């Protein structure tokens, strides 16, 4: 959401806070949240201002867009977010009026023992945008309840050691010349945990967890009463974890980009920029992500699509070497009711799926380093063909392997299990994939019966019958296809299906 983007930028700036001069020594890290008892000072407020200027630019201080002031035993960082938003929409092709309430946005910073900071922000309850473009007008309104952030910044990590962003409810209405879109959101939570790498103090490991309640979205015409499209879910959750992240180097890169805010300035310091980018690559030594959604559905004029549960996952090894990526997807309780799908075919629509793919051999880190080295901001045009080839070589595409781990797709009428391994290089793929179908013979018989009622599916039935004729049998109901990819071509159960082209 637009408001969340602005807030994220502000809070990332908070992640640049310095060590507070008072309190216990730097070495005492695992301390309770004990506040420093001394009063806030104007000198420390000025020091905070200078730190934040490195990440937001000196202009924000000169224009009083960000002001840091002592407040008792705390410090207040006051953000004139309406001014920032107006600058964001200052494109000559867009005339926009932006209102963010309440104003100003105030972050309260309390120094803790151990050099840490407690950061608390009561975030905006309303964002409204009225914009006019060459294509028409747009009105956007977003309201929140219980919109807040709290986190503990640890200077030894170069960022927040723990943090939580949440709101209890949000409503959105977006109106254009053609459409009215509305969102009802029953609340979301986002939490962050970061810890230092025991082997390297410049690196951190972190985990972000997200949860969301009931969410609904609808679109209708300005004149219409019934929605044209609705979508939503009951619950959702996700996690993202990373190890070996050079957080301090990323913040250093950010402040450098702020100080050189246009291409000409960056090009003039290209060697320094390259050095800073190479310093933070390859970004991680391990990474994982997962997410799930329950009772997802989309309804439109042509029908309704429902899924009881959806979950997905991604795992990656060390990006500095030839690493593996594993991708998983699980679906259950799939239902499709559509005017485009004859009811006689509903038993052939998959209702569950469990897919797992592993990609081995990619060298993402080396490809990133090669790209940084080759890109010339002072040059004209993009990468040459030779430079693109060097990046592809660094990525190690010629030795790429794709493994399909045992995966299953099932419908009421039949089910498939697929597995195998392919080497995908510069030449034709090399490897074997096996497909096993349970119930295919009886499903084909029923499809032929449906074809008598609905001749429009004839081409599909014929193609399925030809493919089924290539299968070998295993028991009474299983059909098996062993697809071999070789330099000579593609064979199915030993029969040549597609010979390699002659050179």
Coordinates of C-alpha atoms in Angstrom, one line a residue, residues 74-368:
X74 CA 13.6 11.0 24.6
X75 CA 14.2 12.4 21.2
X76 CA 11.5 13.2 18.7
X77 CA 12.1 12.8 14.9
X78 CA 9.4 14.9 13.3
X79 CA 8.6 14.2 9.6
X80 CA 6.5 16.5 7.4
X81 CA 5.3 13.6 5.3
X82 CA 2.8 15.7 3.3
X83 CA 5.7 17.7 2.0
X84 CA 7.6 14.5 1.0
X85 CA 4.6 13.0 -0.7
X86 CA 4.0 16.2 -2.6
X87 CA 7.5 16.0 -4.0
X88 CA 6.9 12.3 -4.9
X89 CA 4.0 13.4 -7.0
X90 CA 5.7 16.4 -8.5
X91 CA 5.9 15.0 -12.0
X92 CA 4.8 17.6 -14.5
X93 CA 2.3 15.1 -16.0
X94 CA 0.6 14.6 -12.7
X95 CA -1.2 17.3 -10.6
X96 CA -1.7 15.9 -7.1
X97 CA -3.0 16.9 -3.8
X98 CA -1.8 14.7 -1.0
X99 CA -3.1 14.5 2.6
X100 CA -1.6 12.3 5.3
X101 CA -3.2 12.5 8.8
X102 CA -2.4 13.1 11.5
X103 CA 0.4 15.5 10.9
X104 CA 3.3 15.7 11.5
X105 CA 4.5 12.1 11.7
X106 CA 6.6 11.7 15.0
X107 CA 9.0 9.0 15.8
X108 CA 10.0 8.8 19.5
X109 CA 13.6 7.6 20.2
X110 CA 14.6 6.5 23.7
X111 CA 18.2 5.7 24.3
X112 CA 18.7 2.2 25.9
X113 CA 21.6 0.7 27.8
X114 CA 24.1 -1.0 25.6
X115 CA 24.0 1.8 23.0
X116 CA 20.7 0.7 21.6
X117 CA 17.6 2.8 20.8
X118 CA 13.9 2.1 21.3
X119 CA 11.9 3.5 18.4
X120 CA 8.2 4.0 18.6
X121 CA 5.9 5.6 15.9
X122 CA 2.2 6.1 15.9
X123 CA 1.7 5.9 12.1
X124 CA -0.8 7.7 9.9
X125 CA -4.5 6.9 10.2
X126 CA -5.4 8.4 6.8
X127 CA -3.9 8.8 3.4
X128 CA -5.8 10.7 0.7
X129 CA -4.6 11.5 -2.9
X130 CA -6.5 13.4 -5.5
X131 CA -4.6 13.4 -8.8
X132 CA -5.2 14.6 -12.3
X133 CA -3.3 13.2 -15.3
X134 CA -3.5 13.5 -19.1
X135 CA -5.7 10.4 -19.0
X136 CA -8.2 11.6 -16.4
X137 CA -8.6 12.0 -12.6
X138 CA -7.9 9.6 -9.7
X139 CA -9.1 9.7 -6.1
X140 CA -7.4 7.4 -3.5
X141 CA -8.4 7.2 0.2
X142 CA -6.9 4.8 2.7
X143 CA -7.7 4.7 6.4
X144 CA -6.1 2.7 9.3
X145 CA -6.9 1.8 12.8
X146 CA -4.2 0.9 15.3
X147 CA -1.4 1.8 12.8
X148 CA 1.9 1.6 14.7
X149 CA 5.6 0.6 14.7
X150 CA 8.0 -0.3 17.5
X151 CA 11.6 -1.6 17.2
X152 CA 14.9 -1.8 19.0
X153 CA 17.8 -0.5 17.0
X154 CA 21.3 -2.0 17.7
X155 CA 24.2 0.0 16.2
X156 CA 26.4 -3.2 16.3
X157 CA 24.1 -4.8 13.8
X158 CA 23.7 -1.6 11.6
X159 CA 19.9 -1.9 11.9
X160 CA 17.0 -3.1 14.1
X161 CA 17.6 -6.2 16.2
X162 CA 13.8 -6.6 16.6
X163 CA 10.8 -4.7 15.3
X164 CA 7.0 -4.9 14.8
X165 CA 4.8 -3.1 12.4
X166 CA 1.0 -3.6 12.6
X167 CA -2.4 -2.2 12.0
X168 CA -5.8 -3.6 13.2
X169 CA -7.9 -2.5 10.2
X170 CA -7.5 -0.8 6.9
X171 CA -10.0 0.4 4.2
X172 CA -9.2 1.6 0.7
X173 CA -11.3 3.3 -1.9
X174 CA -9.8 4.1 -5.3
X175 CA -11.9 6.0 -7.9
X176 CA -10.9 6.7 -11.5
X177 CA -12.9 7.7 -14.6
X178 CA -13.6 4.1 -15.4
X179 CA -13.5 2.0 -12.2
X180 CA -14.1 2.1 -8.4
X181 CA -11.9 -0.3 -6.4
X182 CA -12.4 -1.0 -2.7
X183 CA -10.4 -3.0 -0.2
X184 CA -11.4 -4.2 3.3
X185 CA -8.4 -5.4 5.3
X186 CA -8.9 -6.8 8.9
X187 CA -5.4 -6.2 9.9
X188 CA -1.7 -7.2 9.4
X189 CA 1.4 -7.8 11.5
X190 CA 5.0 -7.7 10.4
X191 CA 7.8 -8.7 12.8
X192 CA 11.6 -8.6 12.3
X193 CA 14.4 -10.4 14.2
X194 CA 18.1 -9.8 13.4
X195 CA 21.2 -11.3 15.0
X196 CA 24.9 -10.9 14.3
X197 CA 26.8 -13.6 12.4
X198 CA 29.1 -15.3 15.0
X199 CA 31.9 -15.7 12.4
X200 CA 31.8 -12.2 10.9
X201 CA 30.6 -9.1 12.7
X202 CA 29.9 -7.3 9.4
X203 CA 27.2 -9.8 8.5
X204 CA 23.8 -10.5 10.1
X205 CA 21.1 -13.1 9.9
X206 CA 17.5 -12.1 10.0
X207 CA 13.9 -13.3 9.8
X208 CA 10.7 -11.4 8.8
X209 CA 7.3 -12.9 9.7
X210 CA 4.0 -11.6 8.3
X211 CA 0.4 -12.5 9.1
X212 CA -2.8 -11.1 7.7
X213 CA -6.5 -11.5 8.5
X214 CA -9.5 -11.4 6.3
X215 CA -8.9 -9.4 3.1
X216 CA -11.4 -8.5 0.3
X217 CA -11.1 -6.6 -2.9
X218 CA -13.8 -5.6 -5.4
X219 CA -14.0 -3.6 -8.6
X220 CA -17.0 -2.1 -10.2
X221 CA -17.9 0.7 -12.7
X222 CA -18.8 4.1 -11.3
X223 CA -22.4 3.7 -12.4
X224 CA -22.8 0.0 -11.5
X225 CA -24.0 -1.4 -8.2
X226 CA -22.7 -5.0 -8.6
X227 CA -19.0 -5.7 -8.6
X228 CA -17.4 -6.8 -11.8
X229 CA -14.6 -8.7 -10.0
X230 CA -14.2 -9.7 -6.3
X231 CA -11.2 -11.4 -4.7
X232 CA -10.1 -12.2 -1.1
X233 CA -8.9 -14.6 1.4
X234 CA -9.6 -15.5 5.1
X235 CA -6.0 -15.7 6.4
X236 CA -2.4 -15.4 5.0
X237 CA 1.0 -15.7 6.4
X238 CA 4.6 -15.7 5.2
X239 CA 8.2 -15.8 6.4
X240 CA 11.5 -14.7 4.9
X241 CA 14.9 -15.5 6.3
X242 CA 18.4 -14.6 5.2
X243 CA 21.9 -15.4 6.5
X244 CA 25.1 -13.6 5.7
X245 CA 23.5 -10.3 4.9
X246 CA 26.0 -7.3 4.8
X247 CA 23.5 -4.9 6.4
X248 CA 26.1 -2.2 7.2
X249 CA 27.4 -2.3 3.7
X250 CA 23.9 -1.9 2.3
X251 CA 23.3 1.2 4.5
X252 CA 26.6 2.6 3.4
X253 CA 25.5 2.1 -0.3
X254 CA 22.2 3.7 0.4
X255 CA 23.8 6.9 1.9
X256 CA 26.2 7.0 -1.1
X257 CA 23.2 6.9 -3.5
X258 CA 21.5 9.7 -1.6
X259 CA 24.6 11.9 -1.8
X260 CA 24.8 11.2 -5.6
X261 CA 21.1 11.3 -6.5
X262 CA 21.3 11.5 -10.3
X263 CA 23.0 9.4 -13.0
X264 CA 25.6 12.1 -13.8
X265 CA 26.7 12.3 -10.2
X266 CA 26.9 8.5 -9.9
X267 CA 28.8 8.2 -13.2
X268 CA 31.4 10.7 -11.9
X269 CA 32.0 8.4 -8.9
X270 CA 31.6 5.1 -10.8
X271 CA 34.7 3.5 -9.4
X272 CA 33.6 4.2 -5.8
X273 CA 30.1 2.9 -6.6
X274 CA 31.5 -0.3 -8.1
X275 CA 33.7 -0.9 -5.0
X276 CA 30.7 -0.4 -2.6
X277 CA 28.5 -2.7 -4.7
X278 CA 31.2 -5.4 -4.8
X279 CA 31.6 -5.0 -1.1
X280 CA 28.0 -6.1 -0.4
X281 CA 27.8 -8.9 -3.0
X282 CA 26.6 -11.6 -3.1
X283 CA 24.1 -10.4 -0.5
X284 CA 23.5 -13.8 1.3
X285 CA 24.9 -17.1 2.3
X286 CA 21.5 -18.7 2.7
X287 CA 18.0 -17.6 2.0
X288 CA 14.5 -19.0 2.5
X289 CA 10.9 -17.8 2.0
X290 CA 7.5 -19.4 2.5
X291 CA 3.9 -18.3 2.5
X292 CA 0.4 -19.6 2.7
X293 CA -3.2 -18.4 2.0
X294 CA -6.4 -20.0 3.2
X295 CA -9.8 -19.8 1.4
X296 CA -8.6 -17.7 -1.5
X297 CA -11.3 -17.0 -4.2
X298 CA -11.9 -14.8 -7.3
X299 CA -15.3 -14.2 -8.7
X300 CA -16.1 -12.5 -12.0
X301 CA -18.8 -12.5 -14.7
X302 CA -17.4 -15.7 -16.2
X303 CA -17.3 -17.8 -13.0
X304 CA -15.6 -18.4 -9.7
X305 CA -12.2 -19.9 -8.8
X306 CA -11.5 -21.1 -5.2
X307 CA -8.6 -22.7 -3.4
X308 CA -8.9 -23.9 0.2
X309 CA -5.2 -23.7 0.9
X310 CA -2.2 -22.4 -1.1
X311 CA 1.4 -22.7 0.2
X312 CA 4.7 -21.9 -1.6
X313 CA 8.3 -22.0 -0.6
X314 CA 11.8 -21.1 -1.8
X315 CA 15.1 -22.2 -0.5
X316 CA 18.6 -21.0 -1.7
X317 CA 22.1 -22.0 -0.8
X318 CA 25.2 -19.7 -0.7
X319 CA 24.9 -17.1 -3.5
X320 CA 28.7 -16.8 -3.5
X321 CA 29.2 -20.2 -5.2
X322 CA 27.2 -22.5 -7.4
X323 CA 24.1 -22.8 -5.4
X324 CA 20.8 -24.7 -5.4
X325 CA 17.3 -23.2 -5.5
X326 CA 14.4 -25.3 -4.4
X327 CA 10.9 -24.2 -5.2
X328 CA 7.7 -25.8 -3.8
X329 CA 4.0 -25.2 -4.5
X330 CA 1.0 -26.9 -2.8
X331 CA -2.6 -26.4 -3.7
X332 CA -5.7 -28.2 -2.2
X333 CA -9.4 -27.8 -2.4
X334 CA -9.3 -26.2 -5.9
X335 CA -12.7 -25.5 -7.4
X336 CA -13.5 -23.9 -10.8
X337 CA -17.0 -23.0 -11.9
X338 CA -16.9 -21.2 -15.2
X339 CA -19.2 -20.4 -18.1
X340 CA -16.1 -21.1 -20.2
X341 CA -15.8 -24.7 -18.9
X342 CA -18.6 -27.2 -19.7
X343 CA -19.9 -28.9 -16.6
X344 CA -19.1 -32.4 -18.1
X345 CA -15.4 -31.6 -17.8
X346 CA -15.3 -30.6 -14.2
X347 CA -14.0 -34.0 -13.0
X348 CA -10.9 -33.5 -15.2
X349 CA -9.9 -30.1 -13.6
X350 CA -7.1 -30.6 -11.0
X351 CA -8.2 -30.1 -7.4
X352 CA -4.9 -30.7 -5.7
X353 CA -1.2 -30.3 -6.6
X354 CA 2.1 -30.7 -4.9
X355 CA 5.1 -29.5 -7.0
X356 CA 8.8 -29.4 -6.1
X357 CA 11.6 -28.3 -8.4
X358 CA 15.3 -27.9 -7.6
X359 CA 17.7 -25.9 -9.8
X360 CA 21.4 -26.6 -9.3
X361 CA 24.5 -24.9 -10.5
X362 CA 23.6 -21.2 -10.7
X363 CA 26.3 -18.9 -9.6
X364 CA 24.2 -15.8 -8.8
X365 CA 27.0 -14.0 -6.9
X366 CA 29.6 -14.3 -9.7
X367 CA 27.0 -13.1 -12.3
X368 CA 26.2 -10.1 -10.1

